[in-house]
Short mmCIF file of C-alpha atoms and ligand atoms in Angstrom, two decimals:
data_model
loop_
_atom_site.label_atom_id
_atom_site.label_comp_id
_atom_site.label_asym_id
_atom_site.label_seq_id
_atom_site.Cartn_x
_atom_site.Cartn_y
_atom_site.Cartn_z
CA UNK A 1 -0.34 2.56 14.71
CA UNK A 2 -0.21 -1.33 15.15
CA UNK A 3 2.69 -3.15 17.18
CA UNK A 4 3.70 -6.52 16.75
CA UNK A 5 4.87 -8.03 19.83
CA UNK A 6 6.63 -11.45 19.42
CA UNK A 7 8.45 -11.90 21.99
CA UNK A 8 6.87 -15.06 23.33
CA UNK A 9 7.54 -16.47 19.30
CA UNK A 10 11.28 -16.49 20.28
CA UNK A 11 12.78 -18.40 23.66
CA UNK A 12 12.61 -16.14 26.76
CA UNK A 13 12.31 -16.48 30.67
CA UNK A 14 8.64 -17.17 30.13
CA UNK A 15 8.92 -19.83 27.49
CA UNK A 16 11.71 -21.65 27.27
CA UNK A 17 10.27 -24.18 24.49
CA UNK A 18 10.13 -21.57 21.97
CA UNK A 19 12.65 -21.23 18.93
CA UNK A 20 15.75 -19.78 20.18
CA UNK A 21 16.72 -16.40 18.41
CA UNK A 22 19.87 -18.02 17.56
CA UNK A 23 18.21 -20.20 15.32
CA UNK A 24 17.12 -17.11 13.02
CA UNK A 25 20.54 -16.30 11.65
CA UNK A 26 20.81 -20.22 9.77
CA UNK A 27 18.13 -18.73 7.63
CA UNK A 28 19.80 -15.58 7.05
CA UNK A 29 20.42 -17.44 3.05
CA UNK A 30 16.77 -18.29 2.76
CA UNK A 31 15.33 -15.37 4.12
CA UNK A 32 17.86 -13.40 1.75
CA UNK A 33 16.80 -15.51 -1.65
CA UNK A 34 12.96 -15.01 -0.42
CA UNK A 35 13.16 -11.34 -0.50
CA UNK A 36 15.26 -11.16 -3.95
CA UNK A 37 12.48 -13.53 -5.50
CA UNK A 38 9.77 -10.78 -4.10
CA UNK A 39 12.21 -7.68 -5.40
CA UNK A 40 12.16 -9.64 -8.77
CA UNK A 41 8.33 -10.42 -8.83
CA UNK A 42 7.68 -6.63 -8.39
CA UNK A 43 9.26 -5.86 -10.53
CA UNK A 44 7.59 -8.30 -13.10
CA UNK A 45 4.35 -6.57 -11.76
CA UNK A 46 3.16 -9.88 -10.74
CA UNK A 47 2.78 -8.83 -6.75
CA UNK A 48 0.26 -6.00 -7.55
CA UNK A 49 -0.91 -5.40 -4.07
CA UNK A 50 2.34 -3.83 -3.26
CA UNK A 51 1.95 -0.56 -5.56
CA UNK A 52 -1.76 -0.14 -4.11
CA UNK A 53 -0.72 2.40 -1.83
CA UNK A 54 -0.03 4.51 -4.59
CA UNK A 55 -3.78 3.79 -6.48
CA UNK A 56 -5.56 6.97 -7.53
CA UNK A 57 -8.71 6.22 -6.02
CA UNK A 58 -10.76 9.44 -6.79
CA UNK A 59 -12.86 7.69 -9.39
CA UNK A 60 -13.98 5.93 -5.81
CA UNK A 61 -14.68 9.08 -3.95
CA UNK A 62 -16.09 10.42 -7.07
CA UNK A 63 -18.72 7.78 -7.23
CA UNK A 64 -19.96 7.60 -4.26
CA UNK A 65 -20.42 11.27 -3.67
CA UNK A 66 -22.71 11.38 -6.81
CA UNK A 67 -24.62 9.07 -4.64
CA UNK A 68 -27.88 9.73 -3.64
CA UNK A 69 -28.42 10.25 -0.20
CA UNK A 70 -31.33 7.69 -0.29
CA UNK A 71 -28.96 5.43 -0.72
CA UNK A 72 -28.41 3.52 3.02
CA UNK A 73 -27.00 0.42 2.30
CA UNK A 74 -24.54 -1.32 -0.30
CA UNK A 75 -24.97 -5.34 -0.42
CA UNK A 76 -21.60 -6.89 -1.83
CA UNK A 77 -22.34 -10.24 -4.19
CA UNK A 78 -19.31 -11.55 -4.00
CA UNK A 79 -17.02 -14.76 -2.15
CA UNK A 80 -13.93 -15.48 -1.33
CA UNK A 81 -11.50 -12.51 -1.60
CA UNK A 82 -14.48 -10.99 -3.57
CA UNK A 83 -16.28 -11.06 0.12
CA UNK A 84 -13.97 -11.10 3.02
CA UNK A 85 -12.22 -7.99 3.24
CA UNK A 86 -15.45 -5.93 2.66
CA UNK A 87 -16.78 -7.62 5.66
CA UNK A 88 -13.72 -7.26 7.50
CA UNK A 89 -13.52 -3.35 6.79
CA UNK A 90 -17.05 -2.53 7.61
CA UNK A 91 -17.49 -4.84 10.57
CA UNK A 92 -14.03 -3.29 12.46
CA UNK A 93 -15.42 0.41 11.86
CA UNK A 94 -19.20 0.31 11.63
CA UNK A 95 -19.09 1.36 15.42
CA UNK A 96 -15.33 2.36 15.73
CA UNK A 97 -15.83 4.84 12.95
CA UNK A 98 -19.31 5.31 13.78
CA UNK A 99 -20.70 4.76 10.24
CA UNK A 100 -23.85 5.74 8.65
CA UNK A 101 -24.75 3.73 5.75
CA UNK A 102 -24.57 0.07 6.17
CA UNK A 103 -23.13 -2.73 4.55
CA UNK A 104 -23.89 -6.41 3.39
CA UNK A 105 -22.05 -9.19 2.15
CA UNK A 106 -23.81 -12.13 0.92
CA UNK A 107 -21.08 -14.72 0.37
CA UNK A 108 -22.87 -17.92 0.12
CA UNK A 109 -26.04 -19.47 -1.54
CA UNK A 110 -27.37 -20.25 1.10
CA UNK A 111 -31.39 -19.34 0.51
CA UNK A 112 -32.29 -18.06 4.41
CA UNK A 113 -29.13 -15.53 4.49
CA UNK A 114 -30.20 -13.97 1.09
CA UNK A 115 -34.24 -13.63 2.16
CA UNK A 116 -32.72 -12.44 5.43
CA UNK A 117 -30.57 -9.68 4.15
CA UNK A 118 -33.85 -9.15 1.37
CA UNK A 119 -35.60 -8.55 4.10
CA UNK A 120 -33.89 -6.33 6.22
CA UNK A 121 -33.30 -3.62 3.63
CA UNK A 122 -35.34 -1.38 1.89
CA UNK A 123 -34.54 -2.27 -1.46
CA UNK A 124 -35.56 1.83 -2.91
CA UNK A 125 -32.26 2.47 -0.41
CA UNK A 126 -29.91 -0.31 -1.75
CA UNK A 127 -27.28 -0.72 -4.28
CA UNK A 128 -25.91 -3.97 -4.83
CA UNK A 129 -22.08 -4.38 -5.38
CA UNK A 130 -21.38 -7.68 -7.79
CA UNK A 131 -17.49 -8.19 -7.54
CA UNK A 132 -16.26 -11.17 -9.31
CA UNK A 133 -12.52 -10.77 -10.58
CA UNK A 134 -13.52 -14.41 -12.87
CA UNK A 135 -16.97 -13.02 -13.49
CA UNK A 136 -18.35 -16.58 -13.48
CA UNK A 137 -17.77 -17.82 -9.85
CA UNK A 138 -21.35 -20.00 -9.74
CA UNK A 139 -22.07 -18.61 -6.26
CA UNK A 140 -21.96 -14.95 -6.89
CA UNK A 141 -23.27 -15.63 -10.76
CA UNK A 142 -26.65 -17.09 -8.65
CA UNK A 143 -27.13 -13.79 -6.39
CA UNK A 144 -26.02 -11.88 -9.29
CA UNK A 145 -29.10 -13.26 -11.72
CA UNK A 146 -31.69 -13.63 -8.63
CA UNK A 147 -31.26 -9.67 -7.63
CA UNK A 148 -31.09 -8.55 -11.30
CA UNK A 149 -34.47 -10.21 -11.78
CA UNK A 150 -35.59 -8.58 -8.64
CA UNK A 151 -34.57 -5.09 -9.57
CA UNK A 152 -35.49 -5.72 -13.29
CA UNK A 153 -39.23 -6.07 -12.32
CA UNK A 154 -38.88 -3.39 -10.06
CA UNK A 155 -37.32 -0.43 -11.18
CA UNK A 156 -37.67 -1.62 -15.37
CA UNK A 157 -36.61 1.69 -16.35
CA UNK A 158 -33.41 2.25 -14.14
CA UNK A 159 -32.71 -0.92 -12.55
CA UNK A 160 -29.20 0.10 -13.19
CA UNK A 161 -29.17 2.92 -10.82
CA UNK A 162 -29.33 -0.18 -8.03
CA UNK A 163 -26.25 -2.14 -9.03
CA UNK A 164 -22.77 -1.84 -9.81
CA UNK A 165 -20.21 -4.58 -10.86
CA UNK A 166 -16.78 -4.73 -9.97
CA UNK A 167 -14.91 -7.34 -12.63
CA UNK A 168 -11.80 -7.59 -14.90
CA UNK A 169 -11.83 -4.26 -17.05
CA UNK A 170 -12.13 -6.31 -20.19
CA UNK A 171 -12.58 -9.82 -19.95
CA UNK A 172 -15.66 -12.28 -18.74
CA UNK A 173 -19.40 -12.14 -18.94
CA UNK A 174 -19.97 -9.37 -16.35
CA UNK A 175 -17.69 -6.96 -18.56
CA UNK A 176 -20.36 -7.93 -20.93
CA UNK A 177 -23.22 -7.40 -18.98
CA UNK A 178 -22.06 -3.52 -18.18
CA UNK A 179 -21.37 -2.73 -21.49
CA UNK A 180 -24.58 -4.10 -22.86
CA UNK A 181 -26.75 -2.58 -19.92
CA UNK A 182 -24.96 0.66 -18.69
CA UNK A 183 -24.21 -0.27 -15.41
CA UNK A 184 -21.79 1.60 -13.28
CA UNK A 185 -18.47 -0.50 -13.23
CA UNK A 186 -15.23 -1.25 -11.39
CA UNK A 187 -11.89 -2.99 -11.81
CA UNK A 188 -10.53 -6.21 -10.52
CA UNK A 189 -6.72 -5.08 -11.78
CA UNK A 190 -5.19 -8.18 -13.19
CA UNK A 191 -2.20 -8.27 -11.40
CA UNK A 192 -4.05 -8.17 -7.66
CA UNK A 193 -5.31 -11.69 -7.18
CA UNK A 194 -8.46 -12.17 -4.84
CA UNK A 195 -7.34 -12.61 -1.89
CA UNK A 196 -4.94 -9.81 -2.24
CA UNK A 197 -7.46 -7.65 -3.46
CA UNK A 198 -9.28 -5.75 -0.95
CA UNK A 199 -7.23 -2.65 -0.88
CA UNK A 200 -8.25 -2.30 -4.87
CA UNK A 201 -11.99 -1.49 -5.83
CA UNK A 202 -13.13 -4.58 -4.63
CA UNK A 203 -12.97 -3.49 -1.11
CA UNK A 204 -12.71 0.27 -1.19
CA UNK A 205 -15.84 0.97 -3.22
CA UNK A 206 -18.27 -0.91 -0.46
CA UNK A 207 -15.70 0.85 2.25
CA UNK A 208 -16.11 4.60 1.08
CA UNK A 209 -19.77 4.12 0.53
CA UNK A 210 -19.87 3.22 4.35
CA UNK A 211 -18.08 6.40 5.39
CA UNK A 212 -14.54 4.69 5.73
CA UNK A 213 -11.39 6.62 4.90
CA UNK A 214 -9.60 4.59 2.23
CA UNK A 215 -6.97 7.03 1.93
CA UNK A 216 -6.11 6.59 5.77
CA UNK A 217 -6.54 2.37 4.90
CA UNK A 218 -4.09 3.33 1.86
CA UNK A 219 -1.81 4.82 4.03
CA UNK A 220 -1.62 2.67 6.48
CA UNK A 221 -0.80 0.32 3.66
CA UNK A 222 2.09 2.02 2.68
CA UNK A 223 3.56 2.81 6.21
CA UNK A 224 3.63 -1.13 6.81
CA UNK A 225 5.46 -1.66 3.52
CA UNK A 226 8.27 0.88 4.73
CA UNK A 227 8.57 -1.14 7.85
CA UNK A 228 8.90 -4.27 5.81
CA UNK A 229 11.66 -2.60 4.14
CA UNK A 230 13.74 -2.90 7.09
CA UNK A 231 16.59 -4.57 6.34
CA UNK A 232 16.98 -6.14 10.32
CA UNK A 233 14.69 -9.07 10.07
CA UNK A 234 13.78 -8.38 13.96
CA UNK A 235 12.70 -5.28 13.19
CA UNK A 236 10.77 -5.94 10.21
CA UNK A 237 6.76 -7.36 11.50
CA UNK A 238 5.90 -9.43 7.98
CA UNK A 239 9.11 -10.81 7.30
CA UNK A 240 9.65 -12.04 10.89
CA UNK A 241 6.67 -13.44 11.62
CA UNK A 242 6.71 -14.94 8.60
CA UNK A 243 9.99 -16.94 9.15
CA UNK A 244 8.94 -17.81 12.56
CA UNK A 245 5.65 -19.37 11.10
CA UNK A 246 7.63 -21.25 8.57
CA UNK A 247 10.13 -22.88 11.21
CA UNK A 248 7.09 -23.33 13.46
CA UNK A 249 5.19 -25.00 10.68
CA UNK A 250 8.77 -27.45 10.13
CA UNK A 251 8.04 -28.38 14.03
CA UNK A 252 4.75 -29.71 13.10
CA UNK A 253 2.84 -26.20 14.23
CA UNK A 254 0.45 -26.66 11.79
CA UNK A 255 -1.82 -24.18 13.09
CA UNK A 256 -2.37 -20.68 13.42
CA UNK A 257 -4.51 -19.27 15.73
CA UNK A 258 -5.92 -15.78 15.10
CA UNK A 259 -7.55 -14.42 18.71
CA UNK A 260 -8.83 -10.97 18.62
CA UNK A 261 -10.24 -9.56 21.86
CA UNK A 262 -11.95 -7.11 19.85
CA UNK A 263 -15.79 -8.58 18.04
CA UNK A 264 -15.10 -5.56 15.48
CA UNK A 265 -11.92 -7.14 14.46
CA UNK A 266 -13.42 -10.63 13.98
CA UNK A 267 -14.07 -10.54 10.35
CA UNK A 268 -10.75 -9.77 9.68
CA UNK A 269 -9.43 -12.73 11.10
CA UNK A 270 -11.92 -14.25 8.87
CA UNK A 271 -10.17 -12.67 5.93
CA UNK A 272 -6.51 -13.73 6.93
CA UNK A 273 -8.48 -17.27 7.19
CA UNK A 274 -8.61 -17.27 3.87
CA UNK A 275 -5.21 -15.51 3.19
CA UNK A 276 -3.19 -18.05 4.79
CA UNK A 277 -5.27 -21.09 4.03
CA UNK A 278 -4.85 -20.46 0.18
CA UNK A 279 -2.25 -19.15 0.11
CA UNK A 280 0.30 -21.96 1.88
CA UNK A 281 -2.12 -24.53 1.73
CA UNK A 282 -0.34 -26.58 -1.43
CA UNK A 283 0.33 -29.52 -2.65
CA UNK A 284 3.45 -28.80 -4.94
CA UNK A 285 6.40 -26.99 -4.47
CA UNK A 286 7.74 -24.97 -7.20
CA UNK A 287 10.10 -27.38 -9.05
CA UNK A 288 6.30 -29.91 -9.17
CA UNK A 289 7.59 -32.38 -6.13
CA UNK A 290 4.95 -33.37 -3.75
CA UNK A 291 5.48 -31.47 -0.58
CA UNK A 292 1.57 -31.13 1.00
CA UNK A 293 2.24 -27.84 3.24
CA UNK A 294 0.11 -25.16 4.88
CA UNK A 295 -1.04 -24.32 7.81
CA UNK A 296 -4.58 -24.03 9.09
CA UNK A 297 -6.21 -20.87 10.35
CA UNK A 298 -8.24 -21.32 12.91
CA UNK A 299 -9.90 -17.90 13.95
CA UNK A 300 -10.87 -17.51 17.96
CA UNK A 301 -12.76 -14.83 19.71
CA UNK A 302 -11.64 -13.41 23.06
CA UNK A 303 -13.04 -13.66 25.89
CA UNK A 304 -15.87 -15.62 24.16
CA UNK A 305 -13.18 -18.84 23.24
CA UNK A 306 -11.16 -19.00 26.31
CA UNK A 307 -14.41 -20.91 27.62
CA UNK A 308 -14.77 -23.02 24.58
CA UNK A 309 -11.06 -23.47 22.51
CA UNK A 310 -8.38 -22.41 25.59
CA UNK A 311 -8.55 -25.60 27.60
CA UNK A 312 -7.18 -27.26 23.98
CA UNK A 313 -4.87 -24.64 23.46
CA UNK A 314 -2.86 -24.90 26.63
CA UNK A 315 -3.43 -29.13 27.19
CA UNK A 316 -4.08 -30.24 24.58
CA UNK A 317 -1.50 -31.26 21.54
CA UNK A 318 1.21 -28.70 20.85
CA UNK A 319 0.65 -28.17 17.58
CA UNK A 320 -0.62 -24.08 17.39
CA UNK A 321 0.93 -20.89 16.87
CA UNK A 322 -1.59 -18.07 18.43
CA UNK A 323 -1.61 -14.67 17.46
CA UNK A 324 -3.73 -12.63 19.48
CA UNK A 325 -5.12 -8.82 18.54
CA UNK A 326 -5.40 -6.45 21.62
CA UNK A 327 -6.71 -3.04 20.76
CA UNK A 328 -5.58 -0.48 23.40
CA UNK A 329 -8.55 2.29 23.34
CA UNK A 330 -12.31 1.75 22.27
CA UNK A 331 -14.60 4.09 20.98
CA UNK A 332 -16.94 2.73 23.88
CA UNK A 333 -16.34 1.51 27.13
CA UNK A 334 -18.20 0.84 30.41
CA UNK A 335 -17.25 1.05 34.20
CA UNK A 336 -18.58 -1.85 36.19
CA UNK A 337 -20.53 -0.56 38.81
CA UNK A 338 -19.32 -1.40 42.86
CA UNK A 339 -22.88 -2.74 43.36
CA UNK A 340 -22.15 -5.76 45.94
CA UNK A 341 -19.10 -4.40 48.27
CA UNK A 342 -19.77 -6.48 51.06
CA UNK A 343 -19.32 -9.32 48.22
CA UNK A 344 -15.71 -10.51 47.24
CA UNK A 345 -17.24 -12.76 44.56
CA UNK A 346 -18.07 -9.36 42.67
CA UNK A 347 -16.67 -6.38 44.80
CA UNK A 348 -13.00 -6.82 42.94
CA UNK A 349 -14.56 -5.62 39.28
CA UNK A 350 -16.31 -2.82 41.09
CA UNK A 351 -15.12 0.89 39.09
CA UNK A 352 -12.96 -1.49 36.61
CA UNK A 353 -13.62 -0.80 32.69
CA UNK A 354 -14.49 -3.30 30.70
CA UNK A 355 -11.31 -2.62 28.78
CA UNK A 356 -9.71 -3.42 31.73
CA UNK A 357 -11.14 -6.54 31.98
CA UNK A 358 -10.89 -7.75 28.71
CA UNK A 359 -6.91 -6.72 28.46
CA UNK A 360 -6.55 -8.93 32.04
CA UNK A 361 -7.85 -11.84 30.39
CA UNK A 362 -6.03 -11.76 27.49
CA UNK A 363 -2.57 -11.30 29.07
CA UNK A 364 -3.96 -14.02 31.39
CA UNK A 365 -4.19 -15.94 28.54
CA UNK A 366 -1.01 -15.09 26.98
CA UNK A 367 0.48 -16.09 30.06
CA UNK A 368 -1.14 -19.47 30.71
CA UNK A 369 0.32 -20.14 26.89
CA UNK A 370 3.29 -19.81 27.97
CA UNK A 371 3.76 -21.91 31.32
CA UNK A 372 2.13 -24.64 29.10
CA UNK A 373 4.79 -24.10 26.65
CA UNK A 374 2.46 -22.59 23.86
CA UNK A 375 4.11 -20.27 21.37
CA UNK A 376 2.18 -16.85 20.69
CA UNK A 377 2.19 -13.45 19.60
CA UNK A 378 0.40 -10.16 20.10
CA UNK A 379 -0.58 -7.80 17.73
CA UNK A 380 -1.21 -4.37 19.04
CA UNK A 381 -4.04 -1.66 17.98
CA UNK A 382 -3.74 1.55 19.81
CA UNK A 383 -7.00 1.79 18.47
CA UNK A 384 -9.10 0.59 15.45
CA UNK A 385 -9.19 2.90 12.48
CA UNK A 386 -8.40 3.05 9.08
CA UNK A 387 -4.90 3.32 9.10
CA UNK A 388 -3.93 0.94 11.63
CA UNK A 389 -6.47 -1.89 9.52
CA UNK A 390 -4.05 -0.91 6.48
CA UNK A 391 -0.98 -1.22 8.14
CA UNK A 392 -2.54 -4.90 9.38
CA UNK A 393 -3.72 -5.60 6.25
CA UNK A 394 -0.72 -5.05 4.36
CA UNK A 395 1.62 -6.74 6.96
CA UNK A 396 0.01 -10.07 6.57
CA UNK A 397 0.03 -9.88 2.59
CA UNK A 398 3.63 -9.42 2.37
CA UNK A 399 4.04 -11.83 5.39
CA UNK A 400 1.80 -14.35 3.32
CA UNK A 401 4.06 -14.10 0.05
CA UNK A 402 7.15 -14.07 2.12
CA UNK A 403 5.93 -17.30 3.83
CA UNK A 404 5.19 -18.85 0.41
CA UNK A 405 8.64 -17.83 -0.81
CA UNK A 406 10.17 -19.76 2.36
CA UNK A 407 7.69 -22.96 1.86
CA UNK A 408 9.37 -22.29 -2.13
CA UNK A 409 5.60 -22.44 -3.23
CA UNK A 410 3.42 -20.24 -5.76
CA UNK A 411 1.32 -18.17 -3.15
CA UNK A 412 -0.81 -16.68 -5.99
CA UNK A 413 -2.78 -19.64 -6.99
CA UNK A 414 -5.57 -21.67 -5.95
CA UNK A 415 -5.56 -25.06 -8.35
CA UNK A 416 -7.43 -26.80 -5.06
CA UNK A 417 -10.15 -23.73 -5.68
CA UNK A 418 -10.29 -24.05 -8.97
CA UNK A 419 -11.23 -28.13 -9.00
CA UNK A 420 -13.71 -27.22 -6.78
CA UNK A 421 -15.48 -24.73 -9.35
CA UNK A 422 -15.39 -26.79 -12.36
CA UNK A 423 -16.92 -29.72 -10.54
CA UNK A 424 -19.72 -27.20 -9.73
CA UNK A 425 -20.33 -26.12 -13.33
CA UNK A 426 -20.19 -30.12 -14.71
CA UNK A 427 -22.84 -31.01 -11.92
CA UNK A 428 -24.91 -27.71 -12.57
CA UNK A 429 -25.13 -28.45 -16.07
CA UNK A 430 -22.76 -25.30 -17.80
CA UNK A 431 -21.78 -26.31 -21.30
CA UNK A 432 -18.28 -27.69 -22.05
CA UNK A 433 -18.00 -29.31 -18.70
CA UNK A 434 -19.86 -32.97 -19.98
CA UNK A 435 -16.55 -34.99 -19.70
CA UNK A 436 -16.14 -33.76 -15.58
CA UNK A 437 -19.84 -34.13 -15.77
CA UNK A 438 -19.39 -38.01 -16.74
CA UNK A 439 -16.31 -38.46 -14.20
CA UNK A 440 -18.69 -37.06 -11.49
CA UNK A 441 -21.45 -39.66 -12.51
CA UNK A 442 -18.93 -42.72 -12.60
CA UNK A 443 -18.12 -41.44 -9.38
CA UNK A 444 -21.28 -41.19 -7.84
CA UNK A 445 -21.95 -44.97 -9.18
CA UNK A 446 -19.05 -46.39 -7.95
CA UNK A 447 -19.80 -44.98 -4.29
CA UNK A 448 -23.93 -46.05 -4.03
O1 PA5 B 501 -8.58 -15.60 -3.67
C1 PA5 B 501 -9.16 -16.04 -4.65
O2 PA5 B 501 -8.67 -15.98 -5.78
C2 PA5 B 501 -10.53 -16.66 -4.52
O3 PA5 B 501 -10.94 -16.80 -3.21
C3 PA5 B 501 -11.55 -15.82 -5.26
O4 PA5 B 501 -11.57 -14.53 -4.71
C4 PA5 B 501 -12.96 -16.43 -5.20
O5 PA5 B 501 -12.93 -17.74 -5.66
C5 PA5 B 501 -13.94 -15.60 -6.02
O6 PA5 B 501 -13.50 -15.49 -7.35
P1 PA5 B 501 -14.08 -14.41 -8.30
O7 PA5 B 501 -13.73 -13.07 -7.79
O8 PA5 B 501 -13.44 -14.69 -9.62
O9 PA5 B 501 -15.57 -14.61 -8.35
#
């Protein structure tokens, strides 16, 4: 079970800055249109991620118990929302959950990570997971061709038996590939962009393989989408955090802290990086009028940050909205030994838990936000599991659309992505691109 405290979002005794819940009900029009235009796009089956609860995934479980047991460890090609939620997953339960086989995501070209994660594994114990939704992102296409080659000259009978590829079930060049070669394939459903996609094959296949129960993440999903069914706004975690973003964001809050005081649940702030970045972050509204929103994630570690980011949080200009995650019971914790009790400089932690210690400084920091006027929020694990990482994952989708719904942008695309990828392909040579290719040269000229 998560709980999502925001009391310190709303004016109170403690902060008397923040937006008064008075405020709320002048939205009550907007907030009503925002959840009609959702209603309507699920209905369109454009919001796939909200019927993933329901996804059959036995074909999943199926798979990876026909796995050999030599099999240790999975390494995801993939970036983006091909990438983040697989790391997310496995990094908040590879201790919580105490899982046995590992996983890897290489998200990036750069050369050192790949011989890094070459070297660590045993490649006779690794299958490697290419997800690509476009199946021709340049970045994953790279890692993609590099560790076919390697497994080709390896294993040249049954190279296959080391990769699968998780794509669009009918379109692009992977599809190709796995038809052509016989290699064990997944889907990328169409109506599930990337970053929405993690509770689809993308990130349950690398997530079962660990030992992770994607039923419980499924779930947990679905419990979160009941709550945001709730038709009091206060009541209702995406939808109200959403709207208080979105009037925070018209104040000039234009950005969001994530703060976990957990390192397992650092990737997934990571992941909602990318969530809220792409998703808000746009240039046009909906009717093609310049408009320039979004919000920047900023993702901060507790304890680690308060001695690097807090001093700008609480002095420095008021322009953030933190959220922090607090997990109430780890699957490990220490007692700190009374060594010194002669010594008040040490004696007070004496027979405290760590826990302890970490859950002092983060309501000290919560409430040194608030005498400095900060807005912030708290998001509660009772523990981290499965279930509660669905219900999380889930609330900040919905939240995310919501949000865009408010800002009256599309919250599914990426155009800003997209540039970004086609420059790549005219600079890296790829056929059809030669007119970007000679805008990039007349560029380069007109800048030496
Ligand atoms: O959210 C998105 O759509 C992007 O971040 C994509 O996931 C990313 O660009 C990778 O794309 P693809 O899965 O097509 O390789």
């Amino acid at each position: 079970m998560i709980r999502f405290d925001y009391q310190n979002l709303l004016s109170n005794p403690n902060l008397l800055s923040a937006i008064k819940a008075s405020r709320l009900v002048d939205y009550a029009d907007r907030v009503k249109d925002a959840i009609a235009e959702i209603d309507a796009d699920r209905r369109a089956g454009i919001l796939g991620f909200y019927e993933l609860p329901e996804y059959d995934v036995q074909h999943i479980l199926d798979f990876v118990d026909r796995i050999d047991d030599r099999f240790e460890n999975m390494v995801v090609l993939g970036i983006g929302g091909s990438a983040l939620g697989n790391k997310a997953l496995y990094s908040a339960l590879k201790t919580e959950a105490g899982l046995k086989r590992k996983v890897y995501v290489y998200d990036n070209v750069d050369p050192v990570y790949l011989y890094e994660i070459l070297n660590d594994i045993d490649l006779d114990r690794t299958i490697f997971n290419v997800i690509s939704k476009s199946g021709t992102t340049a970045e994953t296409m790279a890692a993609f061709l590099i560790i076919t080659k390697i497994l080709k000259d390896k294993y040249p009978s049954n190279y296959q038996k080391h990769l699968v590829i998780t794509t669009d079930k009918e379109k692009g060049f992977l599809r190709q590939v796995i038809q052509q070669e016989g290699i064990a394939s997944f889907i990328v459903p169409d109506n599930v962009g990337g970053r929405f996609s993690v509770l689809t094959d993308v990130g349950l296949l690398s997530s079962a393989f660990a030992g992770i129960d994607i039923k419980a993440l499924l779930a947990g999903a679905k419990a979160m989408r009941e709550q945001s069914e709730n038709a009091d706004i206060m009541l209702n975690p995406p939808y109200i955090n959403g709207l208080l973003h979105y009037l925070y964001m018209r104040e000039g809050k234009n950005i969001s802290v994530m703060m976990p005081y957990s390192n397992s649940l650092y990737d997934l702030a990571d992941w909602y990086r990318q969530l809220w970045a792409e998703s808000l972050g746009k240039r046009y509204d909906l009717r093609g009028r310049e408009i320039y929103v979004g919000q920047t994630p900023v993702k901060a570690l507790g304890t680690t940050d308060q001695h690097s980011q807090i001093q700008l949080y609480t002095q420095g200009p008021n322009d953030k909205v933190v959220t922090f995650i607090s997990v109430e019971k780890f699957k490990h914790d220490y007692e700190i030994p009374n060594l010194y009790p002669d010594r008040a400089e040490v004696s007070y932690l004496g027979g405290k838990k760590l826990s302890e210690l970490l859950a002092a400084e983060r309501l000290a920091t919560e409430i040194a936000l608030c005498k400095a006027g900060r807005p912030n929020a708290n998001l509660i694990f009772n523990e981290i599991n499965a279930h509660n990482l669905g219900e999380m994952i889930m609330m900040y989708q919905i939240q995310t659309v919501f949000t865009g719904k408010l800002l009256k942008i599309n919250p599914l695309d990426q155009p800003g992505v997209e540039a970004g990828k086609i420059a790549t392909y005219a600079l890296m040579g790829k056929k059809g691109y030669e007119n970007q290719l000679a805008e990039i040269q007349d560029y380069i000229q007109r800048h030496r």
